[in-house]
Short mmCIF file of C-alpha atoms in Angstrom, two decimals:
data_model
loop_
_atom_site.label_atom_id
_atom_site.label_comp_id
_atom_site.label_asym_id
_atom_site.label_seq_id
_atom_site.Cartn_x
_atom_site.Cartn_y
_atom_site.Cartn_z
CA MET K 23 -6.92 -11.03 -8.54
CA LYS K 24 -6.79 -14.05 -10.89
CA GLY K 25 -5.11 -17.28 -9.87
CA MET K 26 -1.93 -18.82 -11.27
CA THR K 27 -1.33 -22.11 -13.13
CA ILE K 28 -2.44 -25.50 -11.80
CA ILE K 29 1.07 -26.47 -10.64
CA VAL K 30 1.29 -23.46 -8.36
CA LYS K 31 -2.24 -24.10 -7.08
CA LYS K 32 -1.52 -27.73 -6.15
CA VAL K 33 1.80 -26.95 -4.45
CA SER K 34 0.32 -24.07 -2.48
CA GLU K 35 -2.62 -26.28 -1.45
CA ILE K 36 -0.18 -28.73 0.14
CA LEU K 37 2.18 -26.12 1.60
CA CYS K 38 -0.43 -23.77 3.04
CA GLY K 39 -1.68 -26.16 5.69
CA VAL K 40 1.83 -26.98 6.84
CA ILE K 41 2.74 -23.29 7.16
CA PHE K 42 -0.51 -22.63 9.04
CA LEU K 43 0.22 -25.44 11.52
CA TYR K 44 3.76 -24.13 11.98
CA GLY K 45 2.34 -20.70 12.81
CA ILE K 46 0.00 -22.20 15.40
CA TYR K 47 2.92 -24.12 16.93
CA ILE K 48 4.98 -20.93 17.15
CA VAL K 49 2.10 -19.10 18.87
CA LEU K 50 1.36 -21.85 21.40
CA HIS K 51 5.02 -22.41 22.33
CA GLY K 52 5.80 -18.70 22.54
CA HIS K 53 6.74 -18.82 26.21
CA LEU K 54 9.11 -21.80 25.82
CA THR K 55 10.92 -21.39 22.48
CA PRO K 56 11.74 -18.43 20.20
CA GLY K 57 8.56 -16.98 18.79
CA GLY K 58 5.35 -15.78 20.31
CA GLY K 59 2.26 -13.94 19.25
CA PHE K 60 3.90 -11.50 16.88
CA ALA K 61 6.04 -14.06 15.01
CA GLY K 62 3.29 -16.68 14.80
CA GLY K 63 0.69 -14.17 13.67
CA VAL K 64 2.93 -12.96 10.86
CA ILE K 65 3.53 -16.57 9.74
CA ILE K 66 -0.22 -17.34 9.72
CA ALA K 67 -0.83 -14.20 7.67
CA GLY K 68 1.89 -15.38 5.27
CA ALA K 69 0.06 -18.70 4.77
CA PHE K 70 -3.17 -16.89 3.86
CA ILE K 71 -1.34 -14.48 1.54
CA LEU K 72 0.23 -17.46 -0.27
CA LEU K 73 -3.25 -18.95 -0.72
CA ILE K 74 -4.68 -15.67 -2.03
CA ILE K 75 -1.82 -15.11 -4.48
CA ALA K 76 -1.93 -18.65 -5.86
CA ASN K 77 -5.70 -19.20 -6.10
CA GLY K 78 -7.14 -15.73 -6.61
CA SER K 79 -9.28 -13.87 -4.15
CA GLU K 80 -12.63 -15.45 -5.13
CA LYS K 81 -11.53 -19.01 -4.36
CA VAL K 82 -10.84 -18.34 -0.69
CA SER K 83 -14.47 -17.23 -0.22
CA LEU K 84 -13.31 -13.76 0.72
CA LYS K 85 -15.49 -12.24 -2.02
CA ARG K 86 -13.67 -8.92 -2.22
CA LYS K 87 -14.82 -7.94 1.25
CA GLU K 88 -12.44 -7.13 4.04
CA THR K 89 -15.10 -6.90 6.78
CA GLY K 90 -14.51 -10.41 8.16
CA THR K 91 -10.83 -9.93 8.92
CA SER K 92 -11.47 -6.40 10.12
CA PHE K 93 -14.05 -7.62 12.65
CA THR K 94 -11.67 -10.38 13.79
CA GLU K 95 -8.93 -7.85 14.39
CA SER K 96 -11.17 -5.51 16.39
CA GLY K 97 -12.51 -8.42 18.43
CA ALA K 98 -9.00 -9.65 19.22
CA ILE K 99 -7.84 -6.27 20.48
CA LEU K 100 -10.98 -6.00 22.63
CA ALA K 101 -10.26 -9.46 24.06
CA PHE K 102 -6.71 -8.32 24.86
CA LEU K 103 -8.12 -5.36 26.79
CA ALA K 104 -10.68 -7.57 28.58
CA VAL K 105 -8.06 -10.10 29.70
CA ALA K 106 -5.83 -7.28 30.93
CA ALA K 107 -8.70 -5.57 32.75
CA SER K 108 -9.80 -8.80 34.45
CA GLY K 109 -6.79 -8.38 36.74
CA MET K 110 -8.45 -5.31 38.26
CA VAL K 111 -11.39 -7.32 39.58
CA VAL K 112 -9.64 -10.35 41.05
CA GLY K 113 -7.83 -10.28 44.36
CA THR K 114 -7.47 -7.72 47.11
CA VAL K 115 -5.14 -5.37 45.19
CA GLY K 116 -6.52 -4.86 41.68
CA LEU K 117 -3.91 -4.10 39.03
CA PHE K 118 -4.19 -3.71 35.28
CA PHE K 119 -2.18 -6.56 33.61
CA LYS K 120 -2.07 -8.55 36.86
CA ASN K 121 -0.98 -12.15 36.23
CA TYR K 122 -3.09 -13.95 38.83
CA LEU K 123 -3.20 -17.47 37.34
CA PRO K 124 -0.78 -19.99 38.92
CA LYS K 125 2.68 -19.83 37.37
CA GLY K 126 3.29 -23.57 37.21
CA HIS K 127 6.57 -25.31 36.52
CA ILE K 128 8.99 -23.44 34.21
CA GLY K 129 9.34 -25.28 30.92
CA ARG K 130 5.93 -26.96 30.79
CA LEU K 131 3.40 -26.06 28.12
CA LEU K 132 0.81 -25.07 30.73
CA SER K 133 2.78 -22.53 32.72
CA ALA K 134 3.42 -18.78 32.98
CA GLY K 135 -0.14 -17.85 33.90
CA PHE K 136 -1.74 -15.51 31.37
CA ILE K 137 1.18 -15.25 28.94
CA PRO K 138 -0.06 -18.03 26.56
CA VAL K 139 -3.50 -16.36 26.49
CA TYR K 140 -1.93 -13.04 25.54
CA ASN K 141 0.13 -14.84 22.90
CA ILE K 142 -2.98 -16.36 21.28
CA VAL K 143 -4.90 -13.07 21.30
CA VAL K 144 -2.01 -11.07 19.86
CA GLY K 145 -1.40 -13.76 17.24
CA ILE K 146 -5.01 -13.50 16.03
CA GLU K 147 -4.81 -9.70 16.01
CA VAL K 148 -1.54 -9.46 14.04
CA SER K 149 -2.55 -12.07 11.45
CA ALA K 150 -5.97 -10.47 10.87
CA ALA K 151 -4.37 -7.03 10.56
CA LEU K 152 -1.84 -8.12 7.93
CA ILE K 153 -4.44 -10.04 5.90
CA THR K 154 -6.64 -6.93 5.97
CA VAL K 155 -3.79 -4.78 4.63
CA PHE K 156 -3.09 -7.26 1.84
CA LEU K 157 -6.80 -7.57 0.92
CA ALA K 158 -7.07 -3.78 0.73
CA PHE K 159 -4.36 -3.75 -1.96
CA VAL K 160 -6.06 -6.64 -3.84
CA ILE K 161 -9.43 -4.85 -3.79
CA PHE K 162 -7.76 -1.70 -5.09
CA ARG K 163 -6.32 -3.59 -8.04
CA GLU K 164 -9.68 -5.14 -8.94
CA GLU K 165 -11.46 -1.79 -8.85
CA VAL K 166 -8.81 -0.32 -11.15
CA LEU K 167 -9.10 -3.17 -13.65
CA LYS K 168 -12.88 -2.78 -13.85
CA MET P 11 31.43 -11.33 10.01
CA LEU P 12 29.03 -8.66 11.24
CA LEU P 13 31.07 -5.94 9.53
CA VAL P 14 30.97 -7.73 6.16
CA ILE P 15 27.19 -8.06 6.27
CA LEU P 16 26.79 -4.43 7.36
CA VAL P 17 28.93 -3.25 4.43
CA LEU P 18 26.82 -5.41 2.09
CA MET P 19 23.67 -3.85 3.54
CA ILE P 20 25.02 -0.33 3.00
CA GLY P 21 25.89 -1.22 -0.60
CA GLY P 22 22.40 -2.61 -1.16
CA ALA P 23 20.84 0.52 0.34
CA ILE P 24 22.87 2.86 -1.88
CA PHE P 25 22.09 0.83 -5.01
CA SER P 26 18.43 0.70 -4.07
CA LEU P 27 18.25 4.49 -3.81
CA GLU P 28 20.21 5.11 -7.02
CA ALA P 29 18.70 2.45 -9.31
CA ARG P 30 17.18 3.63 -12.61
CA ASP P 31 14.32 1.10 -12.45
CA LEU P 32 11.90 0.95 -9.54
CA LEU P 33 11.57 -2.85 -9.66
CA SER P 34 15.33 -3.35 -9.28
CA ALA P 35 15.28 -0.75 -6.51
CA VAL P 36 12.76 -2.85 -4.58
CA VAL P 37 14.77 -6.03 -5.14
CA ALA P 38 17.93 -4.30 -3.89
CA TYR P 39 15.95 -3.12 -0.86
CA GLY P 40 15.44 -6.82 -0.11
CA ILE P 41 19.21 -7.12 0.44
CA VAL P 42 18.96 -4.72 3.39
CA GLY P 43 16.10 -6.61 5.02
CA PHE P 44 17.50 -10.10 4.59
CA GLY P 45 20.95 -8.92 5.66
CA LEU P 46 19.29 -7.67 8.83
CA VAL P 47 17.97 -11.21 9.44
CA ILE P 48 21.54 -12.59 9.43
CA CYS P 49 22.66 -9.75 11.74
CA PHE P 50 19.92 -10.69 14.21
CA LEU P 51 21.00 -14.34 14.10
CA ILE P 52 24.62 -13.39 14.79
CA LEU P 53 23.55 -11.10 17.64
CA GLN P 54 21.64 -13.96 19.36
CA ALA P 55 18.10 -12.73 18.71
CA PRO P 56 16.24 -15.66 17.11
CA ASP P 57 12.79 -14.20 17.86
CA LEU P 58 13.59 -11.11 15.83
CA ALA P 59 15.05 -13.11 12.94
CA LEU P 60 11.87 -15.19 12.79
CA VAL P 61 9.68 -12.08 12.59
CA GLN P 62 11.93 -10.10 10.26
CA ILE P 63 12.25 -12.78 7.57
CA VAL P 64 8.46 -13.06 7.14
CA VAL P 65 7.83 -9.32 7.46
CA GLU P 66 10.46 -8.58 4.81
CA THR P 67 8.82 -11.06 2.41
CA ILE P 68 5.37 -9.51 2.89
CA THR P 69 6.79 -6.00 2.45
CA LEU P 70 8.44 -7.01 -0.82
CA ILE P 71 5.18 -8.59 -2.07
CA ILE P 72 3.21 -5.39 -1.32
CA MET P 73 5.86 -3.14 -2.89
CA VAL P 74 6.05 -5.25 -6.08
CA ALA P 75 2.23 -5.24 -6.28
CA VAL P 76 2.20 -1.43 -6.02
CA ILE P 77 4.90 -0.97 -8.66
CA LEU P 78 3.38 -3.41 -11.15
CA ASN P 79 0.05 -1.56 -10.81
CA SER P 80 1.55 1.86 -11.46
CA THR P 81 4.80 2.70 -13.22
CA ARG P 82 8.37 1.36 -13.17
CA LYS P 83 10.01 4.46 -14.55
CA GLU P 84 12.41 6.39 -12.35
CA LEU P 85 12.50 10.16 -12.78
CA GLY P 86 15.50 11.84 -14.37
CA VAL P 87 17.98 13.82 -12.30
CA LYS P 88 17.89 17.59 -12.71
CA TRP P 89 20.83 19.72 -11.60
CA ALA P 90 19.57 22.85 -9.95
CA SER P 91 21.65 26.03 -9.76
CA LYS P 92 22.10 25.70 -6.02
CA THR P 93 23.54 22.17 -6.11
CA VAL P 94 27.01 23.24 -4.87
CA ALA P 95 25.48 25.00 -1.89
CA TYR P 96 23.46 21.89 -1.05
CA ILE P 97 26.57 19.65 -1.19
CA VAL P 98 28.57 22.00 1.05
CA GLY P 99 25.69 22.27 3.50
CA SER P 100 25.25 18.52 3.72
CA PHE P 101 28.98 18.03 4.38
CA VAL P 102 28.85 20.51 7.25
CA PHE P 103 25.82 18.66 8.63
CA LEU P 104 27.61 15.33 8.22
CA ILE P 105 30.68 16.47 10.18
CA LEU P 106 28.53 17.89 12.98
CA PHE P 107 26.45 14.71 13.10
CA MET P 108 29.54 12.47 13.27
CA TYR P 109 31.02 14.65 16.07
CA PHE P 110 27.92 14.37 18.23
CA PHE P 111 27.55 10.66 17.48
CA GLU P 112 31.13 10.14 18.69
CA LYS P 113 30.25 12.05 21.87
CA VAL P 114 27.17 9.90 22.46
CA THR P 115 28.72 6.51 21.81
CA SER P 116 31.73 7.29 24.03
CA VAL P 117 29.27 7.17 26.95
CA LEU P 118 28.25 3.67 25.95
CA SER P 119 30.66 0.88 26.65
CA VAL P 120 32.75 -0.80 23.95
CA PHE P 121 30.68 -3.08 21.73
CA GLY P 122 30.06 -6.42 23.39
CA GLU P 123 31.87 -5.71 26.67
CA HIS P 124 29.18 -4.83 29.20
CA LEU P 125 25.42 -4.84 29.38
CA LEU P 126 23.36 -1.94 30.63
CA ARG P 127 22.89 -1.99 34.39
CA MET P 128 19.13 -2.22 33.96
CA SER P 129 19.33 -5.65 32.29
CA GLU P 130 20.12 -7.42 35.57
CA ALA P 131 16.68 -6.47 36.84
CA TYR P 132 15.13 -8.37 33.94
CA ILE P 133 17.46 -11.35 33.53
CA GLU P 134 17.92 -12.66 37.07
CA PRO P 135 14.39 -12.65 38.53
CA GLY P 136 12.74 -12.80 35.10
CA ALA P 137 11.97 -16.50 34.93
CA LYS P 138 10.76 -16.65 38.52
CA ASP P 139 8.54 -13.57 38.25
CA THR P 140 6.80 -14.39 35.01
CA GLY P 141 7.09 -18.18 34.85
CA SER P 142 8.07 -17.99 31.18
CA ALA P 143 11.22 -19.73 29.94
CA ASN P 144 11.56 -17.30 27.02
CA LEU P 145 12.57 -14.05 28.70
CA VAL P 146 11.65 -11.91 25.68
CA THR P 147 8.03 -13.05 25.84
CA GLY P 148 8.08 -12.50 29.58
CA VAL P 149 9.24 -8.91 29.12
CA ILE P 150 6.70 -8.22 26.36
CA PHE P 151 3.59 -9.46 28.14
CA ASP P 152 4.41 -9.09 31.81
CA TYR P 153 6.89 -6.31 32.63
CA ARG P 154 6.04 -4.19 29.60
CA GLY P 155 2.37 -5.00 29.05
CA TYR P 156 1.32 -1.37 28.60
CA ASP P 157 3.87 -1.03 25.79
CA THR P 158 2.42 -4.02 23.96
CA LEU P 159 -1.10 -2.67 24.35
CA GLY P 160 0.04 0.63 22.84
CA GLU P 161 1.74 -1.10 19.93
CA ALA P 162 -1.37 -3.18 19.24
CA THR P 163 -3.38 0.04 19.15
CA VAL P 164 -0.91 1.59 16.69
CA LEU P 165 -1.20 -1.50 14.47
CA PHE P 166 -5.00 -1.24 14.57
CA THR P 167 -4.88 2.47 13.68
CA ALA P 168 -2.49 1.88 10.78
CA VAL P 169 -4.75 -0.82 9.33
CA MET P 170 -7.80 1.47 9.66
CA GLY P 171 -5.77 4.16 7.85
CA VAL P 172 -4.93 1.78 4.98
CA LEU P 173 -8.60 0.79 4.60
CA THR P 174 -9.75 4.43 4.67
CA VAL P 175 -7.18 5.57 2.11
CA MET P 176 -7.64 2.65 -0.28
CA ARG P 177 -11.44 2.60 -0.41
CA LEU P 178 -12.62 4.19 -3.66
CA LYS P 179 -16.29 4.68 -2.85
CA GLY P 180 -18.15 4.85 0.43
CA ARG P 181 -19.81 1.80 1.88
CA LYS P 182 -23.30 3.35 1.87
CA GLU P 183 -23.40 3.90 -1.88
CA GLU P 184 -23.47 0.19 -2.71
CA MET U 29 32.94 1.20 17.69
CA THR U 30 33.20 0.44 13.97
CA VAL U 31 29.91 -1.42 14.17
CA TYR U 32 28.18 1.64 15.63
CA PHE U 33 29.64 3.83 12.87
CA LEU U 34 28.54 1.47 10.10
CA CYS U 35 25.06 1.51 11.62
CA LEU U 36 25.14 5.33 11.57
CA ILE U 37 26.20 5.27 7.91
CA LEU U 38 23.22 3.04 7.09
CA PHE U 39 20.97 5.58 8.83
CA LEU U 40 22.56 8.43 6.86
CA VAL U 41 22.02 6.58 3.56
CA GLY U 42 18.32 6.34 4.39
CA LEU U 43 18.25 10.03 5.37
CA TYR U 44 19.88 10.94 2.03
CA GLY U 45 17.14 9.04 0.22
CA VAL U 46 14.36 10.80 2.12
CA VAL U 47 15.83 14.29 1.66
CA SER U 48 17.08 14.24 -1.92
CA LYS U 49 14.88 11.86 -3.93
CA ARG U 50 11.81 13.07 -5.84
CA ASN U 51 10.14 9.69 -6.32
CA LEU U 52 7.61 8.76 -3.63
CA ILE U 53 8.54 5.04 -3.70
CA LYS U 54 12.21 5.96 -3.13
CA ILE U 55 11.19 8.10 -0.16
CA VAL U 56 9.31 5.16 1.35
CA ILE U 57 12.35 2.91 0.83
CA GLY U 58 14.56 5.50 2.54
CA LEU U 59 12.25 5.66 5.54
CA ALA U 60 12.24 1.87 5.83
CA ILE U 61 16.07 1.78 5.71
CA MET U 62 16.24 4.34 8.53
CA GLU U 63 13.86 2.23 10.59
CA TYR U 64 15.96 -0.91 10.05
CA SER U 65 19.16 0.85 11.12
CA VAL U 66 17.56 2.10 14.34
CA ASN U 67 16.32 -1.44 15.11
CA LEU U 68 19.83 -2.79 14.52
CA PHE U 69 21.37 -0.13 16.77
CA LEU U 70 19.11 -1.04 19.68
CA ILE U 71 20.02 -4.72 19.34
CA LEU U 72 23.74 -3.86 19.15
CA ILE U 73 23.50 -2.08 22.52
CA GLY U 74 22.03 -5.17 24.16
CA TYR U 75 24.70 -7.60 22.91
CA ILE U 76 27.43 -9.11 25.07
CA LYS U 77 30.26 -11.32 23.87
CA GLY U 78 29.71 -14.99 24.66
CA GLY U 79 26.10 -14.43 25.61
CA THR U 80 23.31 -16.72 24.45
CA ALA U 81 19.75 -15.96 23.43
CA PRO U 82 17.65 -15.19 26.53
CA ILE U 83 15.85 -18.52 26.76
CA ILE U 84 16.24 -20.55 29.92
CA SER U 85 16.79 -24.25 29.40
CA GLY U 86 18.02 -26.87 31.84
CA LEU U 87 21.59 -26.81 30.53
CA ALA U 88 22.17 -23.09 30.18
CA LYS U 89 21.05 -21.99 33.61
CA PHE U 90 24.19 -20.19 34.72
CA LYS U 91 25.41 -18.83 31.39
CA LYS U 92 25.49 -15.21 30.31
CA PHE U 93 22.42 -13.91 28.46
CA VAL U 94 22.05 -11.00 26.08
CA ASP U 95 19.73 -8.20 27.15
CA PRO U 96 16.04 -9.18 26.60
CA LEU U 97 14.61 -5.66 26.92
CA PRO U 98 15.76 -4.16 23.56
CA GLN U 99 14.75 -7.38 21.81
CA ALA U 100 11.24 -7.10 23.22
CA MET U 101 10.95 -3.45 22.12
CA VAL U 102 12.28 -4.13 18.60
CA LEU U 103 10.04 -7.22 18.17
CA THR U 104 6.91 -5.07 18.34
CA ALA U 105 8.52 -2.24 16.36
CA ILE U 106 9.18 -4.52 13.36
CA VAL U 107 5.50 -5.48 13.00
CA ILE U 108 4.42 -1.84 13.43
CA GLY U 109 6.98 -0.90 10.77
CA LEU U 110 5.30 -3.21 8.24
CA ALA U 111 1.90 -1.62 8.91
CA THR U 112 3.21 1.95 8.62
CA THR U 113 5.11 1.12 5.42
CA ALA U 114 1.89 -0.29 3.99
CA LEU U 115 0.07 2.91 4.99
CA LEU U 116 2.70 5.06 3.24
CA LEU U 117 2.48 2.88 0.11
CA ALA U 118 -1.32 3.20 0.13
CA ILE U 119 -1.04 6.99 0.24
CA ALA U 120 1.53 6.88 -2.61
CA VAL U 121 -0.81 4.71 -4.69
CA ARG U 122 -3.72 7.10 -4.17
CA ILE U 123 -1.53 10.06 -5.18
CA TYR U 124 -0.57 8.15 -8.33
CA ARG U 125 -4.24 7.49 -9.15
CA LYS U 126 -5.08 11.16 -8.69
CA TYR U 127 -2.14 12.84 -10.46
CA GLY U 128 -0.63 10.11 -12.63
CA THR U 129 2.90 10.56 -11.34
CA PHE U 130 5.13 9.72 -8.36
CA ASP U 131 7.10 12.97 -8.68
CA VAL U 132 6.83 15.15 -5.59
CA LYS U 133 7.58 18.39 -7.48
CA GLU U 134 4.96 17.69 -10.15
CA ILE U 135 2.35 17.15 -7.43
CA LYS U 136 3.30 20.49 -5.88
CA LYS U 137 2.85 22.22 -9.25
CA LEU U 138 -0.56 20.64 -9.85
CA LYS U 139 -1.99 22.09 -6.63
CA GLY U 140 -4.85 24.27 -7.80
#
């Protein structure tokens, strides 16, 4: 996919970082404010898609390969399973999805045990999945144009 | 307020299905999705509005990319000989469907009067059990963790399906 | 009650698109409309008048909340819906590359 004009490139360069930071904020504060892993992951994927549309797929060093994002997605879902399965080992009664970290004070950033960890893992998984889907369509278009 | 937006969404859906040009059909489909965002905001679901507004944008981008790569022409309508029978049959189906829907919703309470009895089990001890101030996140990752794991697996499978379908030549040939 | 019926009508519009249209893109749009109406119906069940979003803050401790369970279910369903819509569009694109048309009946005729 070719890039757009220089105005669009400059504006997207400035905006993309801000959107990315906003996505990270939404993921990290998922247990305090509206949002969470799913919403933040979709926003992060939107930032990357904006970058790809404005600059073309070569500029982002993705090189028409979707393997990087695909590996990230598989790794994230494995990490989700590993964190969930770690509850089976700890404690006298082992349970899948056991939340054995201390709960902390409600309303603080470091609270709610494993829920922020799950949020981060799911955010990585959703964003990598959506970028992979978008890259698949981009690769299709380039192979047709050839 | 909710009724007005719902009527607008129905109008957008009908226009989207009947449009003569596929690009305008996709744009009219955007009315349904963005109307749904406002419905979620009115119904006090800010998490869902946040997700839906980005998801709708990405869906529109993918659909426009597909249509610009293929064709914009909509196919002509052909009247078959059995059209009258189809119309009569669909009206019978419609009346039956409405009747059973009336039966089902009469079991539910009037809109906005009561919650389901099950919701007390999540709302009252929710914050203390999970330690999360946002109860929706608490339900997703603590009470209903298996559900989230299943949904993540479905997402993974769908992405693998897209990659398998879209790849033109095998990886080994390169 | 009127809200429930309007939601049903939105579902039926999507069903009409799936059943009667011959264009594959229109069929995908109809499926997506059905999915949206089901999401909306689940959220409508969990709504209560005067309730606030289910987020506990210091001020709103003793207020009424809307039901968090349908919201949690629909939150995951929306993201899954995007992935499945993309899968359907990918299949439609491949059919177009193979046969050169989106028409379902033409594809049926070309089966060798």
